[in-house]
Coordinates of C-alpha atoms and ligand atoms in Angstrom, one line a residue:
Chain J
M1 CA -77.7 -2.5 -41.6
T2 CA -76.5 0.4 -39.4
R3 CA -72.9 1.0 -38.2
E4 CA -74.2 0.4 -34.6
E5 CA -75.4 -3.0 -35.7
V6 CA -72.0 -3.9 -37.3
L7 CA -70.3 -2.9 -34.1
A8 CA -72.7 -5.2 -32.1
V9 CA -71.8 -8.1 -34.3
V10 CA -68.0 -7.5 -33.9
A11 CA -68.5 -6.8 -30.2
R12 CA -70.3 -10.1 -29.8
H13 CA -67.6 -12.1 -31.5
L14 CA -64.9 -10.4 -29.4
A15 CA -66.8 -11.1 -26.2
S16 CA -66.9 -14.8 -27.1
S17 CA -63.2 -15.0 -27.7
V18 CA -62.1 -13.1 -24.6
D19 CA -63.0 -14.6 -21.2
G20 CA -65.2 -12.5 -19.1
L21 CA -65.7 -9.6 -21.4
D22 CA -69.1 -8.0 -21.5
P23 CA -70.0 -6.9 -25.1
K24 CA -71.9 -3.8 -24.0
T25 CA -69.0 -2.4 -22.2
I26 CA -66.7 -2.4 -25.5
D27 CA -65.3 1.0 -26.3
P28 CA -64.9 1.2 -30.2
M29 CA -62.0 3.5 -29.8
R30 CA -60.0 0.8 -28.2
S31 CA -58.3 -2.1 -30.0
M32 CA -58.8 -5.9 -29.7
K33 CA -55.4 -6.3 -28.1
D34 CA -56.4 -3.7 -25.4
Y35 CA -59.1 -6.2 -24.5
G36 CA -56.5 -9.0 -24.1
A37 CA -57.1 -10.7 -27.6
N38 CA -54.0 -12.4 -29.2
S39 CA -53.3 -12.6 -32.9
L40 CA -55.1 -15.9 -33.2
D41 CA -58.2 -14.6 -31.4
I42 CA -58.3 -11.5 -33.6
V43 CA -58.3 -13.7 -36.8
E44 CA -61.1 -15.7 -35.2
V45 CA -63.2 -12.6 -34.2
V46 CA -62.7 -10.9 -37.6
S47 CA -63.4 -14.0 -39.6
G48 CA -66.7 -14.7 -37.5
A49 CA -67.9 -11.2 -38.0
M50 CA -67.1 -11.3 -41.7
R51 CA -68.9 -14.6 -42.1
E52 CA -72.0 -13.3 -40.3
L53 CA -72.1 -10.0 -42.2
K54 CA -71.4 -11.8 -45.5
V55 CA -68.5 -9.7 -46.5
K56 CA -64.9 -10.5 -47.3
V57 CA -62.0 -8.2 -46.7
P58 CA -58.5 -9.3 -47.4
R59 CA -56.5 -9.6 -44.1
T60 CA -53.9 -7.3 -45.8
E61 CA -56.4 -4.3 -45.5
L62 CA -57.3 -5.2 -42.0
N63 CA -53.7 -5.0 -40.8
K64 CA -53.7 -1.2 -41.4
L65 CA -56.5 -0.7 -38.8
T66 CA -55.8 0.5 -35.3
N67 CA -58.9 0.1 -33.3
L68 CA -62.3 -1.5 -33.4
D69 CA -64.0 1.5 -34.9
G70 CA -61.7 1.4 -37.9
L71 CA -62.8 -2.3 -38.4
V72 CA -66.4 -1.4 -38.0
G73 CA -66.2 1.5 -40.4
L74 CA -64.4 -0.7 -43.1
L75 CA -67.0 -3.5 -42.7
Y76 CA -69.9 -1.1 -42.8
D77 CA -68.6 0.7 -45.9
I78 CA -68.1 -2.7 -47.7
K79 CA -71.6 -3.9 -46.7
S80 CA -73.2 -0.7 -48.0
N81 CA -71.2 -0.7 -51.3
T82 CA -72.6 -4.2 -52.4
G83 CA -69.5 -5.9 -50.7
E84 CA -66.9 -4.6 -53.2
L85 CA -63.5 -3.6 -52.2
A86 CA -62.5 -0.1 -53.3
K87 CA -59.7 -0.3 -55.8
P88 CA -56.7 2.3 -55.3
Chain P
M1 CA -50.9 -11.8 -60.5
S2 CA -54.1 -9.5 -60.9
W3 CA -54.6 -6.7 -58.3
E4 CA -57.5 -8.6 -56.6
A5 CA -55.5 -11.7 -56.3
S6 CA -52.6 -9.9 -54.9
Q7 CA -54.8 -8.4 -52.1
F8 CA -55.6 -11.8 -50.7
S9 CA -53.3 -14.2 -49.0
L10 CA -53.4 -17.6 -47.1
A11 CA -54.7 -15.6 -44.1
D12 CA -58.0 -15.2 -45.7
F13 CA -59.3 -18.6 -46.4
Y14 CA -59.0 -20.3 -43.0
Y15 CA -62.7 -20.0 -42.1
S16 CA -64.7 -21.3 -45.0
D17 CA -68.2 -20.6 -45.8
S18 CA -68.7 -23.5 -48.2
D19 CA -71.6 -26.0 -47.2
S20 CA -69.4 -29.0 -46.6
P21 CA -65.9 -29.3 -45.1
L22 CA -65.1 -31.6 -48.1
T23 CA -65.6 -28.6 -50.4
P24 CA -62.8 -26.1 -50.2
P25 CA -64.0 -22.5 -50.2
A26 CA -64.8 -21.4 -53.8
D27 CA -62.9 -18.2 -53.5
Y28 CA -59.8 -20.1 -52.3
V29 CA -59.9 -22.4 -55.3
A30 CA -60.3 -19.3 -57.6
W31 CA -57.5 -17.5 -55.8
R32 CA -55.2 -20.5 -56.2
R33 CA -55.9 -20.5 -59.9
D34 CA -55.3 -16.9 -60.3
T35 CA -52.1 -17.0 -58.5
A36 CA -50.7 -20.2 -59.9
W37 CA -47.9 -18.6 -61.7
A38 CA -46.5 -16.9 -58.6
T39 CA -46.9 -20.0 -56.4
S40 CA -45.4 -22.4 -58.8
L41 CA -42.2 -21.5 -57.1
Y42 CA -43.5 -23.6 -54.2
E43 CA -43.0 -27.5 -54.0
P44 CA -40.1 -27.5 -56.5
V45 CA -39.0 -31.1 -57.3
L46 CA -35.3 -32.0 -56.7
C47 CA -33.5 -34.7 -58.8
D48 CA -30.7 -35.3 -56.4
P49 CA -29.9 -35.1 -52.6
A50 CA -30.2 -31.5 -51.2
G51 CA -26.7 -29.9 -51.6
P52 CA -25.1 -26.7 -52.5
I53 CA -25.8 -27.5 -56.1
N54 CA -29.0 -29.2 -57.1
R55 CA -30.9 -30.1 -60.3
L56 CA -34.6 -29.0 -60.2
R57 CA -37.2 -30.6 -62.4
T58 CA -38.7 -28.2 -64.8
A59 CA -41.5 -28.4 -67.5
T60 CA -38.9 -29.3 -70.1
G61 CA -36.2 -31.2 -68.3
E62 CA -33.8 -30.2 -65.5
Q63 CA -32.2 -27.1 -64.3
R64 CA -28.9 -26.7 -62.3
V65 CA -29.2 -24.3 -59.4
I66 CA -27.3 -23.1 -56.4
N67 CA -29.5 -24.4 -53.6
M68 CA -29.7 -21.9 -50.8
T69 CA -32.8 -23.3 -49.3
S70 CA -31.4 -26.5 -47.4
Y71 CA -32.0 -27.1 -43.8
G72 CA -29.0 -29.3 -43.9
Y73 CA -26.8 -26.7 -42.6
L74 CA -23.7 -29.0 -41.9
G75 CA -23.8 -30.7 -45.2
L76 CA -24.4 -34.2 -43.8
V77 CA -27.1 -35.5 -46.0
R78 CA -24.8 -37.3 -48.4
H79 CA -22.1 -38.2 -45.6
P80 CA -20.8 -41.7 -46.5
K81 CA -20.4 -42.8 -42.8
V82 CA -24.1 -41.8 -42.1
I83 CA -25.5 -43.4 -45.2
A84 CA -23.5 -46.6 -44.3
A85 CA -25.0 -46.6 -40.9
A86 CA -28.4 -46.3 -42.3
K87 CA -27.9 -49.2 -44.7
Q88 CA -26.5 -51.3 -42.0
A89 CA -29.6 -50.7 -40.0
L90 CA -31.8 -51.7 -42.9
D91 CA -30.0 -54.9 -43.1
D92 CA -30.0 -55.5 -39.4
Y93 CA -33.4 -54.1 -38.3
G94 CA -35.5 -53.8 -41.4
T95 CA -37.6 -51.0 -42.9
G96 CA -39.8 -50.0 -39.9
A97 CA -40.1 -50.1 -36.2
C98 CA -43.5 -51.8 -36.3
G99 CA -44.7 -50.5 -32.9
S100 CA -45.1 -47.4 -30.7
P101 CA -42.0 -47.0 -28.5
I102 CA -44.0 -47.6 -25.4
L103 CA -45.2 -50.9 -26.6
S104 CA -42.6 -52.5 -29.0
G105 CA -41.0 -49.9 -31.3
K106 CA -37.6 -49.5 -29.5
S107 CA -34.5 -51.0 -30.9
T108 CA -31.1 -51.1 -29.3
L109 CA -30.2 -48.5 -31.9
Y110 CA -33.1 -46.3 -30.5
Q111 CA -31.8 -46.6 -26.9
A112 CA -28.3 -45.8 -28.0
L113 CA -29.5 -42.6 -29.8
E114 CA -31.4 -41.6 -26.7
I115 CA -28.2 -42.1 -24.6
K116 CA -26.1 -40.0 -27.0
L117 CA -28.5 -37.2 -27.2
S118 CA -28.6 -37.1 -23.6
A119 CA -24.9 -36.8 -23.5
L120 CA -24.9 -34.1 -26.1
T121 CA -27.6 -31.9 -24.5
G122 CA -26.4 -32.5 -21.0
Y123 CA -29.9 -33.4 -19.8
P124 CA -30.4 -36.7 -17.9
A125 CA -33.2 -37.7 -20.1
V126 CA -34.5 -37.6 -23.6
L127 CA -37.7 -38.6 -25.5
L128 CA -37.5 -39.2 -29.3
F129 CA -40.3 -38.4 -31.6
N130 CA -41.0 -39.6 -35.2
S131 CA -41.5 -36.0 -36.5
G132 CA -40.0 -32.7 -35.4
F133 CA -43.3 -30.9 -35.9
G134 CA -45.2 -33.6 -34.1
G135 CA -42.9 -33.8 -31.0
A136 CA -43.1 -30.0 -30.6
L137 CA -46.9 -30.2 -30.8
G138 CA -47.1 -33.1 -28.3
C139 CA -44.7 -31.4 -25.8
A140 CA -46.7 -28.2 -25.8
A141 CA -50.0 -30.1 -25.6
G142 CA -48.5 -32.4 -22.9
L143 CA -47.3 -29.7 -20.7
M144 CA -50.0 -26.9 -20.7
R145 CA -53.7 -27.3 -19.8
K146 CA -56.8 -25.1 -19.9
G147 CA -56.3 -22.5 -17.1
D148 CA -52.4 -22.3 -17.8
V149 CA -50.9 -19.4 -19.7
A150 CA -48.4 -20.1 -22.5
V151 CA -46.1 -17.0 -22.8
V152 CA -45.0 -17.3 -26.3
D153 CA -42.5 -15.4 -28.5
A154 CA -44.6 -13.7 -31.4
R155 CA -42.4 -15.4 -34.0
A156 CA -42.3 -18.8 -32.3
H157 CA -42.9 -21.7 -34.7
I158 CA -46.4 -23.0 -35.5
S159 CA -45.7 -26.5 -34.1
M160 CA -45.6 -25.3 -30.6
V161 CA -48.6 -23.0 -31.2
D162 CA -50.7 -25.7 -32.5
G163 CA -49.9 -27.9 -29.6
L164 CA -51.0 -25.2 -27.2
K165 CA -54.3 -24.9 -29.0
V166 CA -54.8 -28.7 -28.6
G167 CA -53.9 -28.5 -24.9
G168 CA -56.4 -25.7 -24.4
A169 CA -54.0 -23.3 -22.6
K170 CA -54.5 -19.5 -23.0
I171 CA -51.7 -18.2 -25.4
A172 CA -50.1 -14.8 -24.6
F173 CA -47.7 -13.6 -27.2
F174 CA -44.9 -11.2 -26.4
E175 CA -43.0 -9.0 -28.8
H176 CA -40.2 -10.9 -30.5
N177 CA -37.2 -11.3 -28.3
S178 CA -38.1 -8.3 -26.1
A179 CA -37.2 -8.9 -22.5
R180 CA -39.4 -5.8 -21.6
A181 CA -42.5 -7.2 -23.4
L182 CA -41.9 -10.6 -21.8
D183 CA -41.8 -8.9 -18.4
E184 CA -45.2 -7.1 -19.2
V185 CA -46.9 -10.3 -20.3
L186 CA -45.7 -12.2 -17.3
S187 CA -46.9 -9.5 -15.1
A188 CA -50.3 -9.4 -16.8
H189 CA -50.8 -13.1 -16.1
N190 CA -49.5 -13.2 -12.6
G191 CA -50.9 -16.0 -10.5
A192 CA -51.5 -18.4 -13.4
R193 CA -49.5 -21.5 -14.0
R194 CA -47.1 -20.2 -16.8
L195 CA -44.3 -21.4 -19.0
I196 CA -42.4 -19.4 -21.8
F197 CA -41.9 -20.8 -25.3
V198 CA -39.1 -19.5 -27.6
D199 CA -37.2 -20.8 -30.6
G200 CA -33.4 -20.9 -30.3
L201 CA -32.9 -19.7 -33.9
Y202 CA -35.9 -18.1 -35.7
S203 CA -36.3 -19.9 -39.0
M204 CA -37.4 -17.1 -41.1
D205 CA -35.2 -14.3 -39.6
G206 CA -32.0 -16.0 -38.6
D207 CA -31.6 -14.3 -35.2
L208 CA -31.0 -16.1 -31.9
A209 CA -33.2 -16.0 -28.9
D210 CA -31.8 -13.5 -26.4
L211 CA -31.7 -16.1 -23.8
P212 CA -29.7 -14.2 -21.1
A213 CA -32.1 -11.3 -21.1
L214 CA -35.3 -13.4 -21.5
I215 CA -34.1 -15.9 -18.7
A216 CA -33.3 -13.1 -16.3
V217 CA -36.9 -11.8 -16.6
A218 CA -38.3 -15.4 -16.5
E219 CA -36.3 -15.9 -13.3
S220 CA -37.5 -12.7 -11.6
H221 CA -41.1 -14.1 -12.1
G222 CA -40.2 -17.7 -11.2
V223 CA -41.4 -19.0 -14.6
G224 CA -39.7 -21.7 -16.5
I225 CA -38.8 -21.7 -20.2
L226 CA -38.8 -24.2 -23.2
V227 CA -36.4 -23.5 -26.1
D228 CA -37.1 -25.2 -29.6
E229 CA -33.6 -25.7 -31.1
A230 CA -34.9 -27.0 -34.4
H231 CA -32.5 -24.8 -36.4
S232 CA -29.8 -24.3 -33.9
F233 CA -29.0 -27.8 -32.4
L234 CA -25.6 -29.2 -33.7
C235 CA -24.8 -25.7 -35.4
C236 CA -24.6 -23.5 -32.3
G237 CA -22.7 -24.0 -29.2
N238 CA -19.1 -25.2 -28.8
T239 CA -20.0 -28.9 -29.0
G240 CA -23.2 -28.3 -31.0
G241 CA -25.5 -28.2 -27.9
G242 CA -27.5 -25.2 -29.4
V243 CA -28.1 -21.8 -28.3
V244 CA -28.7 -23.2 -24.8
E245 CA -25.0 -24.2 -24.7
H246 CA -24.0 -20.9 -26.7
F247 CA -25.3 -18.8 -23.9
G248 CA -24.4 -21.3 -21.0
M249 CA -28.0 -21.5 -19.9
R250 CA -28.4 -25.2 -19.6
A251 CA -29.2 -25.1 -15.9
K252 CA -31.9 -22.5 -16.4
V253 CA -33.8 -24.1 -19.4
G254 CA -36.5 -26.6 -18.4
V255 CA -36.9 -28.4 -21.8
Q256 CA -34.5 -28.3 -24.6
Y257 CA -36.4 -29.4 -27.8
G258 CA -34.6 -30.2 -31.0
T259 CA -35.2 -31.8 -34.4
L260 CA -33.3 -34.5 -36.4
S261 CA -34.5 -33.2 -39.6
K262 CA -32.5 -30.0 -40.1
A263 CA -28.6 -30.1 -39.3
F264 CA -29.0 -33.8 -38.6
S265 CA -30.5 -34.2 -42.2
C266 CA -32.4 -37.3 -41.0
G267 CA -35.9 -36.8 -39.6
G268 CA -37.6 -36.8 -36.2
G269 CA -37.5 -34.7 -33.0
F270 CA -36.4 -35.0 -29.3
A271 CA -37.1 -33.3 -26.0
A272 CA -34.5 -33.2 -23.3
A273 CA -35.3 -32.5 -19.8
S274 CA -35.3 -33.8 -16.1
T275 CA -35.9 -37.6 -15.8
D276 CA -39.3 -36.9 -14.0
L277 CA -40.5 -34.5 -16.6
I278 CA -39.4 -36.8 -19.5
D279 CA -41.3 -39.5 -17.7
Y280 CA -44.5 -37.4 -17.5
L281 CA -44.2 -36.4 -21.2
R282 CA -43.8 -40.1 -22.1
F283 CA -47.5 -40.6 -21.3
Y284 CA -48.9 -37.1 -21.8
A285 CA -47.3 -36.1 -25.1
N286 CA -49.5 -38.2 -27.3
T287 CA -47.3 -37.8 -30.3
Y288 CA -44.8 -40.1 -28.5
G289 CA -46.9 -43.0 -27.5
F290 CA -49.7 -43.1 -30.0
T291 CA -47.6 -43.3 -33.1
C292 CA -45.1 -45.7 -34.4
A293 CA -41.3 -45.3 -33.4
M294 CA -38.8 -43.8 -36.0
P295 CA -37.7 -46.3 -38.5
P296 CA -34.4 -47.8 -37.5
S297 CA -32.4 -46.6 -40.5
V298 CA -33.4 -43.0 -39.5
V299 CA -32.4 -43.7 -35.9
A300 CA -29.1 -45.1 -37.1
A301 CA -28.4 -42.3 -39.3
A302 CA -29.0 -39.6 -36.6
S303 CA -26.7 -41.6 -34.2
A304 CA -24.0 -41.6 -36.9
V305 CA -24.3 -37.9 -37.3
I306 CA -23.5 -37.3 -33.7
D307 CA -20.4 -39.5 -34.1
V308 CA -19.3 -37.7 -37.2
M309 CA -19.7 -34.3 -35.6
Q310 CA -17.3 -35.3 -32.8
T311 CA -14.4 -35.1 -35.1
E312 CA -15.6 -33.1 -38.2
T313 CA -16.0 -29.8 -36.1
W314 CA -14.7 -28.0 -39.1
R315 CA -18.3 -28.3 -40.5
R316 CA -19.7 -26.1 -37.7
A317 CA -16.8 -23.4 -38.1
Q318 CA -17.2 -23.5 -41.9
L319 CA -20.9 -22.8 -41.6
W320 CA -20.4 -19.8 -39.4
E321 CA -17.6 -18.5 -41.8
N322 CA -19.7 -18.8 -44.7
A323 CA -22.8 -17.2 -42.9
A324 CA -20.7 -14.2 -42.0
Y325 CA -19.3 -13.7 -45.6
F326 CA -22.6 -14.2 -47.3
R327 CA -24.5 -11.8 -44.9
T328 CA -21.9 -9.1 -45.0
Q329 CA -21.5 -9.2 -48.9
L330 CA -25.4 -9.0 -49.1
Q331 CA -25.4 -6.0 -46.7
S332 CA -22.8 -4.3 -48.8
L333 CA -25.0 -4.4 -51.8
G334 CA -27.5 -2.4 -49.7
I335 CA -29.8 -5.5 -49.2
N336 CA -31.8 -5.7 -46.0
T337 CA -31.0 -8.9 -44.1
G338 CA -33.3 -8.2 -41.3
E339 CA -32.1 -9.2 -37.9
S340 CA -30.0 -12.2 -39.0
T341 CA -26.9 -13.1 -37.2
S342 CA -26.6 -16.6 -38.5
Y343 CA -26.6 -18.9 -41.6
V344 CA -30.4 -18.3 -42.1
V345 CA -30.3 -15.0 -44.0
P346 CA -33.4 -13.2 -45.0
I347 CA -33.3 -11.1 -48.3
V348 CA -36.1 -8.6 -47.6
V349 CA -38.3 -7.3 -50.5
G350 CA -40.9 -5.5 -48.3
E351 CA -44.6 -5.1 -48.9
N352 CA -44.5 -5.6 -52.7
R353 CA -45.6 -9.1 -52.7
A354 CA -46.0 -9.2 -56.4
L355 CA -42.5 -8.2 -56.9
L356 CA -41.3 -11.0 -54.6
Y357 CA -42.8 -13.7 -56.9
Q358 CA -41.6 -11.9 -60.1
L359 CA -38.1 -11.8 -58.6
G360 CA -38.4 -15.4 -57.3
H361 CA -38.8 -16.5 -61.0
Q362 CA -36.2 -14.4 -62.2
L363 CA -33.6 -15.6 -59.6
R364 CA -34.4 -19.1 -60.3
E365 CA -34.2 -18.7 -64.1
H366 CA -30.7 -17.4 -63.4
G367 CA -29.9 -20.5 -61.4
L368 CA -30.3 -19.3 -57.7
F369 CA -32.7 -21.3 -55.7
V370 CA -34.0 -19.3 -52.7
T371 CA -37.5 -19.7 -51.1
P372 CA -39.9 -16.8 -51.2
V373 CA -41.7 -16.2 -47.8
D374 CA -44.9 -14.3 -47.9
Y375 CA -47.5 -12.9 -45.5
P376 CA -48.9 -14.5 -43.1
T377 CA -45.6 -16.4 -42.4
V378 CA -43.9 -13.1 -42.1
A379 CA -45.3 -9.5 -41.5
L380 CA -47.1 -7.9 -44.4
D381 CA -44.3 -5.4 -45.1
Q382 CA -41.5 -8.0 -44.6
A383 CA -42.0 -10.2 -47.6
R384 CA -38.6 -11.9 -48.3
F385 CA -36.4 -14.6 -49.6
R386 CA -35.2 -17.1 -47.1
A387 CA -31.6 -17.9 -47.9
S388 CA -29.5 -20.4 -46.0
V389 CA -25.9 -21.2 -46.3
T390 CA -24.3 -24.6 -45.4
A391 CA -20.9 -25.8 -44.5
L392 CA -20.4 -27.1 -48.0
H393 CA -21.0 -23.9 -50.0
T394 CA -17.7 -22.9 -51.4
R395 CA -16.6 -19.3 -51.7
A396 CA -16.8 -19.6 -55.4
L397 CA -20.4 -20.7 -55.2
L398 CA -21.3 -18.0 -52.8
D399 CA -19.8 -15.5 -55.1
Q400 CA -21.8 -16.9 -57.9
A401 CA -24.9 -16.6 -55.9
L402 CA -24.1 -13.0 -54.9
Q403 CA -23.4 -12.2 -58.6
I404 CA -26.8 -13.4 -59.5
I405 CA -28.4 -11.3 -56.8
E406 CA -26.4 -8.2 -57.8
D407 CA -27.6 -8.8 -61.5
V408 CA -31.2 -9.6 -60.8
F409 CA -32.4 -8.6 -57.4
V410 CA -30.4 -5.3 -57.0
P411 CA -31.5 -3.4 -60.2
A412 CA -35.2 -4.4 -59.8
M413 CA -35.3 -3.2 -56.1
R414 CA -33.3 -0.1 -56.8
E415 CA -35.7 0.8 -59.8
K416 CA -38.6 0.7 -57.2
G417 CA -36.6 2.8 -54.7
L418 CA -36.6 -0.2 -52.3
L419 CA -32.7 -0.5 -51.8
R420 CA -30.6 1.2 -49.3
A421 CA -27.7 3.2 -50.6
R422 CA -24.7 1.0 -51.2
A423 CA -22.5 0.7 -48.2
M424 CA -18.8 0.8 -48.8
Ligands
PLP1 C1 -38.8 -24.1 -34.6 C2 -39.2 -25.3 -35.3 N1 -39.8 -26.3 -34.6 C3 -40.1 -27.4 -35.2 C4 -40.1 -27.6 -36.6 C5 -40.7 -28.9 -37.3 O1 -39.6 -29.8 -37.4 P1 -39.5 -30.9 -38.6 O2 -39.4 -30.2 -39.9 O3 -38.4 -31.7 -38.2 O4 -40.9 -31.5 -38.4 C6 -39.6 -26.7 -37.3 C7 -39.4 -26.8 -38.8 O5 -39.4 -26.0 -39.6 C8 -39.1 -25.4 -36.8 O6 -38.6 -24.5 -37.5

């Protein structure tokens, strides 16, 4: 799976949580909040994307991210590394 | 707690990938097992009525602890007059109400409590609920619909938020207690039917809603406000009418919500508002009409509490005096008490969640009963103990508690470089 495909999954889940958002227009350098998602929406988007990608990242890791690109990068890295979380 | 286990939290298992909803997620089950030692601090079992000193059941027997977890801020849970009223109601009215308040569950006691609460809040009408949580949920769901926008303080209690989800309104959170953020969120949703939701006193932080500033913004947008006074009613305001009374904002608050479980030390909740709005909620807050009325003994106890607090106003004064003493003593030990200005006092540990549980066990072993509060209930870097004082904690007990904190909490935090330099 490519990074673009991971982004497409995340964008689709975001668009289904935020009224009137076209997934094709989503800019990964922006955050979900910029698109009007509240904290409950964000949990739903991230959980939906993780479920579809079959990866699990603790929310404590996700809280450090600032934009969609960071989220996509993290999900992509974990997916390519057999789903394991890197230990510090 | 293993490194892997400590990376996860309750925020991670809401969406499950198990095949059946009757099978909890396997990773949740494993995580609960891996964190059992830490979380054994939750659901402690008390052997006597909540008070400043309690006995906790342990594996081997009982342990005496200073209880700084109680919501019974005014120390009314064992009040002889309140207990006598509840016993009398058991004799006169039996154990249960045996009906929804709309159909048959109202007694003369019930009606008397409505009238007393109306007088105390200053609103013309009151609706009683058999659960504080349920009443808040029902009011939120009953007021807000799909297409409406609920403008909610980011730290508001989950009971309102759950109700808003039930009602289907859009939820727009604003930064905790920030009038500027409220203004921005209201502007962003201009045109929609909007209502602002805040708590009177934030139960994990101990700060009060900044009602004067928030209401000034609300008025400039022509938007109303609901204040949930679960932790503030009876304790705040000159006559116990909550932060709404404290700030003199009664005329500007559309709904004042309160619970009978905290300072009242009984159970249940109430909404106070205009007669027409209460009459609307009567049929659209489903947690009012589609559930049995509060048991008569609970109603009688809550009513007796109002009577007792007419004369025993020293309880309120003592509560605030104890709160100020405990908080300033903690601060002089260099402890971060967050934004608290009240009898709810966080003792902040920070992002080291494993340390939170380790200290929780050590404090309890030394006889101090405080509650660990972890992410996602509070922010990730704000793990804390929630301590609350009551009117019945004596100065000697507070000093004992402070000594335990100084002996156990302070050195561990200092060793990790997590404590501010000692003030003084
Ligand atoms: C702000 C707030 N609202 C509602 C509730 C629920 O009240 P009860 O415990 O009476 O169900 C709580 C309880 O913790 C609360 O803090």
